[in-house]
Short mmCIF file of C-alpha atoms in Angstrom, two decimals:
data_model
loop_
_atom_site.label_atom_id
_atom_site.label_comp_id
_atom_site.label_asym_id
_atom_site.label_seq_id
_atom_site.Cartn_x
_atom_site.Cartn_y
_atom_site.Cartn_z
CA MET G 12 -53.17 2.55 -10.56
CA GLN G 13 -52.00 -1.14 -11.17
CA ARG G 14 -49.59 0.29 -13.98
CA ALA G 15 -48.32 3.05 -11.68
CA PHE G 16 -47.74 0.45 -9.07
CA LEU G 17 -46.23 -1.73 -11.24
CA ALA G 18 -43.66 1.42 -12.77
CA LEU G 19 -42.95 1.96 -9.09
CA ALA G 20 -41.94 -1.74 -8.12
CA ALA G 21 -39.91 -1.90 -10.87
CA ALA G 22 -38.12 1.31 -10.36
CA GLY G 23 -37.35 0.30 -6.77
CA ALA G 24 -36.24 -3.32 -8.02
CA ILE G 25 -33.72 -1.32 -10.31
CA ALA G 26 -32.76 1.07 -7.56
CA ALA G 27 -31.99 -1.57 -5.09
CA SER G 28 -30.20 -3.73 -7.71
CA ALA G 29 -27.94 -0.94 -8.25
CA GLN G 30 -27.32 -0.32 -5.10
CA ALA G 31 -26.30 -3.64 -4.36
CA CYS G 32 -23.85 -3.12 -7.12
CA ALA G 33 -22.67 0.08 -6.07
CA GLN G 34 -21.29 -0.79 -2.70
CA ALA G 35 -20.16 1.96 -0.81
CA ALA G 36 -16.47 2.30 -0.77
CA PRO G 37 -15.40 2.04 3.25
CA ALA G 38 -14.02 5.09 4.92
CA ALA G 39 -10.25 5.41 4.06
CA THR G 40 -7.73 5.25 6.91
CA THR G 41 -4.05 7.28 6.43
CA SER G 42 -1.42 5.20 5.85
CA ARG G 43 2.14 6.84 5.72
CA TYR G 44 5.52 6.88 4.49
CA MET G 45 7.66 7.28 7.20
CA ALA G 46 10.40 9.40 8.28
CA THR G 47 10.80 9.12 11.87
CA VAL G 48 10.64 6.51 14.43
CA ASN G 49 9.73 8.98 17.09
CA ARG G 50 7.52 7.02 19.40
CA THR G 51 5.34 10.23 20.78
CA THR G 52 4.86 11.28 17.01
CA LEU G 53 3.46 7.77 16.26
CA TYR G 54 1.40 7.62 19.78
CA ASN G 55 -0.22 10.99 18.09
CA GLU G 56 -1.18 9.55 14.79
CA GLY G 57 -2.42 6.79 16.63
CA CYS G 58 -4.30 8.61 19.02
CA SER G 59 -6.01 10.80 15.82
CA MET G 60 -7.23 7.84 14.55
CA GLY G 61 -8.47 6.26 17.33
CA SER G 62 -10.67 9.77 18.36
CA ALA G 63 -12.04 9.69 14.92
CA ALA G 64 -13.38 6.24 15.47
CA LEU G 65 -12.05 4.65 12.40
CA SER G 66 -11.23 1.14 12.21
CA GLY G 67 -9.44 -0.31 9.06
CA VAL G 68 -5.94 -1.00 7.85
CA VAL G 69 -3.25 1.57 8.48
CA VAL G 70 0.25 0.76 6.78
CA LEU G 71 3.45 2.50 8.17
CA ASP G 72 6.09 2.30 5.71
CA PHE G 73 9.50 2.63 6.64
CA GLY G 74 11.21 1.89 3.41
CA GLU G 75 13.66 -0.62 2.02
CA PRO G 76 15.56 -3.45 3.85
CA TYR G 77 18.51 -2.51 5.13
CA THR G 78 21.48 -3.52 7.29
CA SER G 79 23.88 -1.16 9.40
CA ASN G 80 26.81 -3.42 11.18
CA GLY G 81 24.66 -6.60 11.00
CA THR G 82 21.60 -4.93 12.83
CA GLN G 83 18.52 -5.66 10.66
CA GLY G 84 16.63 -2.32 9.64
CA THR G 85 15.49 -0.16 6.76
CA TYR G 86 16.55 3.09 5.15
CA ASP G 87 13.25 4.89 5.83
CA TYR G 88 11.90 8.31 4.00
CA GLY G 89 14.28 10.35 5.86
CA SER G 90 17.08 8.82 4.52
CA ALA G 91 18.21 7.39 7.52
CA PHE G 92 19.09 3.95 8.86
CA VAL G 93 16.34 2.80 11.43
CA SER G 94 16.60 -0.49 13.24
CA ASP G 95 13.77 -3.07 13.20
CA SER G 96 13.70 -2.49 17.07
CA SER G 97 13.25 1.09 16.63
CA ILE G 98 10.31 0.46 14.30
CA ILE G 99 8.62 -1.68 16.87
CA ASN G 100 9.14 1.07 19.53
CA ALA G 101 7.44 3.22 17.20
CA ALA G 102 4.97 1.03 16.10
CA GLU G 103 4.25 0.36 19.76
CA GLY G 104 3.37 3.91 20.15
CA PHE G 105 1.03 4.07 17.70
CA LEU G 106 -0.92 0.95 19.25
CA ASP G 107 -0.92 2.84 22.78
CA GLY G 108 -2.18 6.05 21.19
CA PHE G 109 -5.02 4.36 19.21
CA TRP G 110 -6.03 2.11 22.32
CA ASN G 111 -6.17 5.09 24.64
CA CYS G 112 -8.03 7.49 22.11
CA SER G 113 -10.71 5.40 20.76
CA PRO G 114 -14.02 4.01 21.83
CA ALA G 115 -14.57 0.74 22.73
CA SER G 116 -15.61 -0.58 19.23
CA PRO G 117 -13.20 0.29 16.35
CA GLN G 118 -10.73 -2.29 15.10
CA LEU G 119 -6.82 -1.48 13.84
CA ARG G 120 -4.78 -3.79 11.64
CA LEU G 121 -1.68 -1.93 11.93
CA VAL G 122 1.09 -2.93 9.68
CA ILE G 123 4.67 -2.18 9.49
CA GLY G 124 5.63 -2.09 6.03
CA THR G 125 8.79 -2.50 4.07
CA SER G 126 9.33 -2.97 0.14
CA ASN G 127 11.26 -5.19 -1.96
CA TYR G 128 13.54 -2.29 -3.15
CA GLY G 129 17.38 -2.17 -3.10
CA SER G 130 20.18 -4.96 -2.84
CA GLN G 131 19.59 -5.81 1.10
CA VAL G 132 16.08 -7.75 0.40
CA SER G 133 16.98 -10.99 1.75
CA ASN G 134 15.64 -14.25 3.65
CA ALA G 135 17.58 -12.97 6.64
CA ALA G 136 15.46 -9.62 6.71
CA GLY G 137 12.15 -11.28 5.78
CA SER G 138 12.75 -13.47 8.77
CA ALA G 139 13.69 -10.25 10.90
CA TRP G 140 10.43 -8.56 9.81
CA GLY G 141 8.12 -11.44 10.60
CA SER G 142 9.75 -11.88 14.14
CA ALA G 143 9.14 -8.21 14.57
CA VAL G 144 5.56 -8.83 13.69
CA ASN G 145 5.42 -11.63 16.43
CA SER G 146 6.62 -8.58 18.88
CA LEU G 147 3.92 -6.20 18.16
CA ASN G 148 1.31 -8.93 18.67
CA ASN G 149 2.99 -9.90 21.69
CA TYR G 150 2.89 -6.28 22.94
CA ILE G 151 -0.83 -5.92 22.12
CA SER G 152 -1.28 -8.93 24.16
CA SER G 153 0.60 -7.99 27.10
CA LYS G 154 -0.88 -4.28 27.29
CA GLY G 155 -4.61 -5.83 27.01
CA TYR G 156 -5.47 -4.19 23.59
CA GLY G 157 -6.30 -7.41 21.67
CA SER G 158 -9.81 -6.88 21.64
CA GLN G 159 -9.46 -4.04 19.07
CA GLU G 160 -5.95 -4.45 17.66
CA PHE G 161 -3.78 -6.06 15.22
CA ALA G 162 -0.31 -6.03 14.03
CA ARG G 163 0.52 -7.28 10.53
CA GLY G 164 3.52 -7.17 8.56
CA GLY G 165 3.29 -5.50 4.98
CA ILE G 166 5.73 -5.37 1.78
CA ASP G 167 5.39 -3.11 -0.59
CA ALA G 168 6.66 -5.79 -3.27
CA GLU G 169 6.95 -4.05 -7.00
CA PRO G 170 8.32 -6.56 -9.82
CA GLY G 171 10.19 -3.47 -11.38
CA TRP G 172 12.54 -3.26 -8.31
CA ASP G 173 13.33 -7.09 -8.29
CA THR G 174 13.04 -8.32 -11.93
CA GLU G 175 14.87 -11.50 -11.21
CA PHE G 176 12.15 -12.15 -8.52
CA SER G 177 14.53 -14.26 -6.42
CA ARG G 178 15.30 -11.68 -3.58
CA THR G 179 11.73 -10.84 -3.24
CA SER G 180 10.45 -14.63 -2.81
CA SER G 181 13.47 -15.28 -0.43
CA TRP G 182 12.11 -12.47 1.87
CA VAL G 183 8.68 -13.59 1.77
CA ASP G 184 10.10 -17.42 2.35
CA GLY G 185 11.85 -15.58 5.63
CA TYR G 186 8.79 -13.91 6.84
CA ASN G 187 6.69 -16.84 6.51
CA ALA G 188 9.12 -19.08 8.43
CA ALA G 189 9.28 -16.53 11.35
CA THR G 190 5.71 -16.26 11.73
CA SER G 191 2.30 -17.08 10.97
CA TYR G 192 0.84 -13.70 10.93
CA PRO G 193 -0.40 -12.06 7.64
CA LEU G 194 1.65 -10.33 5.49
CA TYR G 195 -0.34 -7.85 3.21
CA ASP G 196 1.22 -6.93 -0.04
CA TYR G 197 0.51 -3.02 -0.82
CA GLY G 198 2.29 -3.64 -4.04
CA SER G 199 1.80 -3.19 -7.65
CA ALA G 200 1.50 -5.64 -10.66
CA ASP G 201 3.87 -3.85 -13.04
CA ALA G 202 4.01 -4.65 -16.38
CA CYS G 203 1.39 -7.39 -15.64
CA PRO G 204 -1.45 -8.25 -18.44
CA TYR G 205 -4.64 -6.33 -18.46
CA SER G 206 -6.93 -5.54 -21.19
CA GLY G 207 -5.16 -5.09 -24.47
CA TYR G 208 -1.72 -5.52 -22.94
CA SER G 209 0.33 -8.60 -22.77
CA GLY G 210 2.90 -8.43 -20.05
CA ASN G 211 5.14 -10.69 -17.74
CA CYS G 212 5.34 -8.84 -14.61
CA ASP G 213 8.88 -7.72 -15.34
CA GLY G 214 9.76 -11.24 -15.45
CA TRP G 215 7.73 -12.62 -12.52
CA GLY G 216 5.01 -14.14 -14.84
CA GLN G 217 1.79 -14.07 -13.26
CA HIS G 218 2.55 -17.19 -11.13
CA GLY G 219 5.45 -15.14 -9.22
CA LEU G 220 2.90 -12.38 -8.49
CA TRP G 221 0.38 -14.87 -7.06
CA TYR G 222 3.16 -16.51 -4.87
CA ILE G 223 3.99 -12.84 -3.31
CA SER G 224 0.37 -11.74 -2.92
CA TRP G 225 -1.29 -14.67 -2.17
CA GLY G 226 0.27 -17.98 -2.87
CA ASN G 227 2.45 -17.99 0.09
CA HIS G 228 0.93 -18.99 3.52
CA ASP G 229 0.66 -15.50 5.12
CA GLY G 230 0.16 -13.36 1.64
CA TYR G 231 -2.92 -11.62 1.35
CA PRO G 232 -3.39 -8.71 -1.32
CA LEU G 233 -4.03 -5.08 -0.61
CA PRO G 234 -2.82 -3.48 -3.81
CA GLU G 235 -1.90 -0.13 -5.18
CA ILE G 236 -4.83 1.13 -7.44
CA TYR G 237 -3.49 4.50 -8.47
CA GLN G 238 -5.55 4.43 -11.96
CA TRP G 239 -7.48 2.02 -13.93
CA SER G 240 -4.83 0.27 -15.51
CA MET G 241 -3.54 -1.03 -12.28
CA ALA G 242 -7.03 -2.07 -11.28
CA ASP G 243 -7.41 -3.93 -14.14
CA GLN G 244 -3.84 -5.90 -13.61
CA TRP G 245 -5.02 -7.11 -10.55
CA TYR G 246 -8.52 -8.34 -11.92
CA TYR G 247 -6.69 -10.36 -14.11
CA GLU G 248 -4.29 -11.54 -11.73
CA SER G 249 -7.47 -13.05 -10.06
CA VAL G 250 -8.92 -14.72 -13.05
CA TYR G 251 -5.16 -16.22 -13.53
CA SER G 252 -5.38 -17.57 -9.69
CA SER G 253 -8.60 -18.65 -10.33
CA THR G 254 -8.32 -20.69 -13.50
CA SER G 255 -4.39 -21.51 -13.24
CA GLU G 256 -3.58 -21.95 -9.52
CA SER G 257 -4.83 -24.48 -7.35
CA ASN G 258 -6.22 -22.26 -4.58
CA GLY G 259 -8.74 -20.10 -6.75
CA ARG G 260 -9.84 -16.29 -6.89
CA LEU G 261 -7.60 -13.51 -4.60
CA GLY G 262 -8.94 -12.56 -1.13
CA PHE G 263 -8.44 -9.05 -1.72
CA LEU G 264 -8.31 -7.06 1.67
CA GLY G 265 -8.87 -3.72 0.05
CA THR G 266 -6.97 -1.16 -1.81
CA MET G 267 -4.27 1.48 -1.26
CA THR G 268 -4.56 4.68 -2.88
CA GLN G 269 -1.68 7.44 -2.84
CA TYR G 270 -4.22 10.59 -3.27
CA ALA G 271 -2.75 12.60 -0.46
CA ALA G 272 0.68 11.50 -1.27
CA CYS G 273 0.91 12.51 -4.69
CA GLY G 274 -0.95 15.73 -5.11
CA CYS G 275 -1.68 14.94 -8.63
CA GLY G 276 -5.24 16.12 -8.59
CA SER G 277 -7.54 13.76 -11.02
CA SER G 278 -4.37 12.12 -12.09
CA THR G 279 -4.37 9.72 -9.56
CA TYR G 280 -7.60 7.96 -7.86
CA SER G 281 -9.22 9.20 -4.93
CA PRO G 282 -9.75 6.31 -2.13
CA SER G 283 -13.30 5.64 -3.19
CA GLN G 284 -12.45 5.73 -6.75
CA GLY G 285 -9.73 2.99 -6.27
CA PHE G 286 -11.58 0.66 -4.01
CA ASN G 287 -15.03 1.15 -6.27
CA THR G 288 -12.67 0.42 -9.48
CA LEU G 289 -11.24 -2.69 -8.42
CA GLN G 290 -14.42 -3.97 -6.92
CA ASN G 291 -16.49 -3.44 -10.04
CA LEU G 292 -13.96 -4.99 -12.02
CA LEU G 293 -14.11 -7.96 -9.28
CA ASN G 294 -17.94 -8.58 -9.01
CA GLY G 295 -18.43 -8.22 -12.73
CA ASP G 296 -16.93 -11.58 -12.80
CA SER G 297 -18.05 -14.83 -11.10
CA ARG G 298 -14.42 -16.15 -11.52
CA THR G 299 -13.15 -13.06 -9.34
CA SER G 300 -15.89 -12.02 -7.12
CA TYR G 301 -15.07 -11.16 -3.79
CA THR G 302 -16.16 -8.13 -1.25
CA MET G 303 -13.36 -6.17 0.03
CA SER G 304 -13.55 -4.70 3.44
CA TYR G 305 -10.45 -1.72 3.77
CA SER G 306 -9.41 1.35 1.77
CA THR G 307 -5.99 3.12 2.64
CA ASP G 308 -4.41 6.35 1.56
CA ILE G 309 -1.07 7.01 1.66
CA THR G 310 0.76 10.52 2.80
CA TRP G 311 4.22 11.49 3.19
CA ALA G 312 3.08 13.76 6.21
CA ASN G 313 4.01 12.27 9.70
CA MET B 12 -46.83 -13.94 -13.04
CA ARG B 13 -46.56 -11.30 -15.61
CA LYS B 14 -45.72 -8.74 -12.75
CA PHE B 15 -43.10 -11.24 -11.52
CA THR B 16 -41.56 -11.71 -15.18
CA ILE B 17 -41.18 -7.98 -15.85
CA LEU B 18 -39.79 -7.00 -12.27
CA THR B 19 -37.59 -10.03 -12.58
CA ALA B 20 -36.14 -9.02 -15.94
CA LEU B 21 -35.60 -5.47 -15.27
CA SER B 22 -33.56 -6.68 -11.74
CA LEU B 23 -31.55 -8.57 -14.03
CA LEU B 24 -30.79 -6.04 -16.28
CA ALA B 25 -29.86 -3.57 -13.80
CA LEU B 26 -27.03 -6.39 -12.19
CA THR B 27 -26.22 -7.09 -15.45
CA ALA B 28 -25.27 -3.32 -15.75
CA CYS B 29 -22.99 -4.01 -12.88
CA GLY B 30 -20.40 -5.91 -15.07
CA HIS B 31 -17.79 -4.19 -16.89
CA GLY B 32 -17.71 -6.41 -20.08
CA GLY B 33 -14.44 -4.78 -21.61
CA HIS B 34 -12.52 -8.06 -21.37
CA ASN B 35 -12.61 -9.96 -24.81
CA ALA B 36 -9.21 -11.75 -24.26
CA LEU B 37 -9.63 -13.08 -20.91
CA PRO B 38 -7.83 -16.40 -19.78
CA SER B 39 -10.09 -19.47 -20.15
CA SER B 40 -12.29 -20.21 -17.87
CA ALA B 41 -12.64 -23.65 -19.35
CA GLY B 42 -11.51 -25.32 -15.94
CA GLY B 43 -13.88 -23.55 -14.25
CA THR B 44 -13.24 -21.92 -10.87
CA MET B 45 -11.89 -23.60 -8.34
CA PRO B 46 -13.98 -24.43 -4.79
CA ASP B 47 -13.78 -21.43 -2.50
CA THR B 48 -13.05 -23.32 0.74
CA TYR B 49 -9.19 -22.17 0.61
CA LEU B 50 -10.41 -18.70 0.47
CA HIS B 51 -12.87 -19.08 3.19
CA GLN B 52 -10.03 -20.79 5.20
CA LYS B 53 -7.57 -18.18 4.55
CA MET B 54 -9.59 -15.12 5.10
CA ALA B 55 -11.02 -16.91 8.56
CA ALA B 56 -6.94 -17.22 9.28
CA GLU B 57 -6.56 -13.40 8.27
CA GLN B 58 -8.74 -12.90 11.79
CA GLN B 59 -6.11 -14.12 13.68
CA ARG B 60 -5.65 -12.04 17.30
CA VAL B 61 -3.73 -12.49 20.07
CA PRO B 62 -5.33 -13.89 23.01
CA SER B 63 -6.84 -11.15 24.95
CA THR B 64 -6.69 -12.14 28.91
CA PHE B 65 -7.43 -8.85 29.91
CA VAL B 66 -8.73 -5.15 28.70
CA ALA B 67 -6.59 -2.75 29.53
CA PRO B 68 -8.17 1.04 30.66
CA LYS B 69 -8.29 3.45 28.19
CA HIS B 70 -6.60 7.22 29.18
CA PRO B 71 -7.44 9.16 26.18
CA GLY B 72 -5.54 12.38 25.02
CA TYR B 73 -2.46 13.55 23.14
CA ILE B 74 0.94 13.59 24.45
CA ALA B 75 2.87 16.98 23.97
CA GLU B 76 5.77 16.60 21.25
CA THR B 77 9.12 17.98 22.00
CA PRO B 78 11.01 19.42 19.24
CA SER B 79 12.57 16.56 17.12
CA THR B 80 16.09 15.81 17.85
CA GLN B 81 16.47 13.66 14.55
CA VAL B 82 19.25 14.66 12.42
CA TRP B 83 18.36 15.22 9.32
CA ALA B 84 20.65 13.40 6.50
CA SER B 85 22.66 15.49 4.40
CA GLY B 86 24.45 14.86 1.19
CA ILE B 87 24.18 12.84 -2.19
CA THR B 88 23.21 9.43 -1.69
CA GLN B 89 23.34 6.79 -4.69
CA ALA B 90 20.45 4.66 -3.64
CA GLY B 91 17.20 4.81 -1.48
CA GLU B 92 13.74 4.47 -2.42
CA ALA B 93 11.83 7.15 -3.34
CA PRO B 94 7.97 7.47 -1.94
CA VAL B 95 6.58 6.69 -5.24
CA PRO B 96 5.60 3.62 -7.02
CA GLY B 97 8.32 1.84 -9.11
CA GLY B 98 6.11 1.87 -11.84
CA MET B 99 6.02 5.57 -12.26
CA PHE B 100 9.89 6.68 -11.59
CA ASP B 101 13.32 5.49 -12.29
CA ILE B 102 15.50 7.13 -9.31
CA THR B 103 18.94 7.33 -9.92
CA ASN B 104 20.15 9.27 -6.75
CA GLN B 105 19.17 11.69 -4.17
CA TYR B 106 20.17 14.85 -2.09
CA ASN B 107 19.18 15.69 1.39
CA THR B 108 19.76 19.12 3.02
CA THR B 109 17.83 21.29 5.24
CA MET B 110 16.99 24.89 4.24
CA ASN B 111 15.06 27.84 6.14
CA GLY B 112 14.28 25.37 8.78
CA ARG B 113 12.85 22.79 6.52
CA HIS B 114 14.04 19.09 5.40
CA VAL B 115 14.51 19.01 1.74
CA THR B 116 14.86 15.64 -0.14
CA VAL B 117 15.60 15.76 -4.08
CA TYR B 118 15.41 12.50 -6.05
CA ALA B 119 16.44 12.53 -9.18
CA GLY B 120 16.12 10.15 -12.19
CA SER B 121 13.15 9.87 -14.94
CA LEU B 122 10.02 9.23 -15.64
CA LYS B 123 8.89 5.15 -16.86
CA THR B 124 6.63 6.53 -19.31
CA THR B 125 8.55 9.16 -21.54
CA GLY B 126 11.93 8.56 -20.16
CA ALA B 127 12.32 12.46 -19.60
CA GLY B 128 14.62 13.87 -16.67
CA ILE B 129 12.65 14.58 -13.64
CA LEU B 130 13.39 15.76 -10.36
CA LEU B 131 11.22 14.98 -7.44
CA VAL B 132 11.47 17.72 -4.80
CA VAL B 133 10.18 16.75 -1.16
CA THR B 134 9.79 19.49 1.67
CA ARG B 135 8.71 18.54 5.14
CA SER B 136 8.33 20.99 7.90
CA ALA B 137 11.11 20.00 10.93
CA ASP B 138 7.84 18.20 12.78
CA LEU B 139 7.58 16.39 9.67
CA HIS B 140 3.77 17.22 9.84
CA THR B 141 3.72 19.42 7.11
CA VAL B 142 4.87 18.09 3.48
CA ASN B 143 5.09 19.39 -0.12
CA ALA B 144 6.07 17.92 -3.16
CA GLN B 145 6.59 18.71 -6.60
CA THR B 146 8.31 17.43 -9.74
CA TYR B 147 10.06 18.85 -12.50
CA THR B 148 10.89 18.09 -15.87
CA VAL B 149 14.71 19.06 -16.38
CA ALA B 150 15.55 17.17 -19.34
CA SER B 151 14.85 14.70 -22.25
CA GLY B 152 16.49 11.86 -20.52
CA PRO B 153 17.44 10.56 -17.04
CA VAL B 154 19.51 12.80 -14.79
CA ARG B 155 21.52 12.20 -11.74
CA ILE B 156 22.56 14.82 -9.19
CA GLN B 157 26.46 15.65 -9.73
CA SER B 158 26.75 18.21 -7.10
CA ALA B 159 25.14 20.77 -4.70
CA ALA B 160 25.69 23.74 -2.84
CA ASP B 161 23.57 26.62 -1.08
CA GLY B 162 20.42 25.40 -2.79
CA GLN B 163 21.91 24.99 -6.34
CA LEU B 164 22.36 21.60 -8.07
CA GLN B 165 24.38 20.91 -10.90
CA LEU B 166 22.73 17.81 -12.48
CA GLN B 167 24.40 15.78 -15.48
CA THR B 168 22.36 13.80 -18.21
CA LEU B 169 23.11 9.92 -18.64
CA GLY B 170 22.64 9.78 -22.26
CA ALA B 171 25.88 9.53 -24.58
CA ALA B 172 26.79 13.11 -24.37
CA HIS B 173 26.77 14.03 -20.58
CA GLN B 174 25.53 17.33 -20.57
CA ASN B 175 25.26 19.52 -17.36
CA VAL B 176 21.95 21.18 -16.30
CA PRO B 177 21.76 23.72 -13.50
CA PHE B 178 18.76 23.71 -11.08
CA ARG B 179 18.44 26.14 -8.27
CA LEU B 180 15.73 24.77 -5.61
CA PRO B 181 12.71 26.82 -5.18
CA MET B 182 12.91 27.65 -1.69
#
C-alpha cells in the first residue's frame, strides 16, 4: 500500500513537473499583411476579434516605408502608397470594432507595423511612425477605450533587407525620439548564429540585432518563428544579451508565425509550435529563461 | 525522509527533461547573468497605457461593407516588399493586374536556399477577404518579369545568358 502510494505520488510529481515545463501556448490572434486602409474593413476585423473575446497582440503590417510628394506613408501589400494619416484612420476603425464587440475583459495590443525594406527607411519615417502611435493612443484616450486597448508601433526588421544597418538604426532612433510607446520588433534574425552555425546577422552582428529588438529604449522582441533554426537564433541572441550586454536577457513578448499566410503545411510552424519551441529553448537555460505572453499568426487576408 | 528524497529526485529528473541540451558551443556564461532589474523595469514600462478618464459605452455589431472602391495597382514595378520573410526569397520585381474580378500580384525572384527562380502568385478576392498564394519554380536561377499581357508573362533569367521563359497565370 505504502509502495503504491509512493508510486502514485511520484507519478503525480512527475506529471506536475512536466506540466509546469510544458506551458500551454496562448491562443493565437490573427495579424495581417494589409492591402487596404478601408476603415470599415478594419472595423469588422476588430469586431471579429472582440466577438471572440480574444486578448493579445495584433500586428497590422502596412509594408515598407514610402514617401510620396513629401507625405510619409508606406507601400502596402496592395502595391499602393498609403499615407500615415490613412493608416491611423484605418487603425482607429479596428480599435472601434474591438471595443464595441468585445466583452469587458479582453485586452488588445494593436500594433501598426512597417518594415526596414527599401530605400526609404529613414529617421524621418521612424519619427512619423512614432507620431502615428501617439495619435492612436490619444484616440484611445479620447474615445474612452483605455481600459482595454493599447496602441503600439512595430517593425519587421530583417538584417538581410539593410545589411549596412544604418537605415534601420536611424529609423528606430527616429521612432524613439517621437514617442515612448513600445516598439515591437517582429522581424527575423537572418544569418545570426545558432547551433552549428556561425553567422554575423548579415553584417548587423548580434549587437546590432540586440539594439533593434531590445537595446533601444522602446524596443521589445516579438520574433518571427517559422522553423526551429529561427527559434534557436533568438535563443542565442538572448544568451548574447545576457552575457555581453548591460541589460540582461531579452524580454520576449511572444512569437509571430505565418501558418495562415504561407499555406506551407508542415514546412512552417503552427502558432503553438512556434511559441512552444522558443519558450522551451529559453526555459532550458537559466541565462535566458523568461515566460512569454503572446502568440500571433499572420495572414494575407484582409 | 527516503520518500522525500525519491520524490525530489524524480521531480528534478522531470524538470531536467525540460532542457534542450543541444548547445555545445554556447557563448560563455563566465560573467554570469546580469541582474534582472532592467528586465522587470522594462516589462513594467511595456504596460504603459493612456489614462482612461471615462469608459465608453459599447455598441456591438458589424458594419455592412460597401463594395471596395480601391483602385488596384496594375503593371510591372521594380520594387516592393513581398509578404514573405526576407530570409526566404529575394524579390526582383512584381506585376499587378485584375483578372476575372480578382486582384493578382506576381512576385518574381529567387529562393534564397537554392537560388532557383521562382514566382509567388497571390490572388485576392475583390473584397480582400479571401487569398490564395502559390509558388512556382520556373528556372534554375533568379528571374524577373519582362512583360505581361492577357495573363501571359514573359520572364527573363538574370544569369549571364538571359533566357526568356514564358509563364501563363493559372486563372
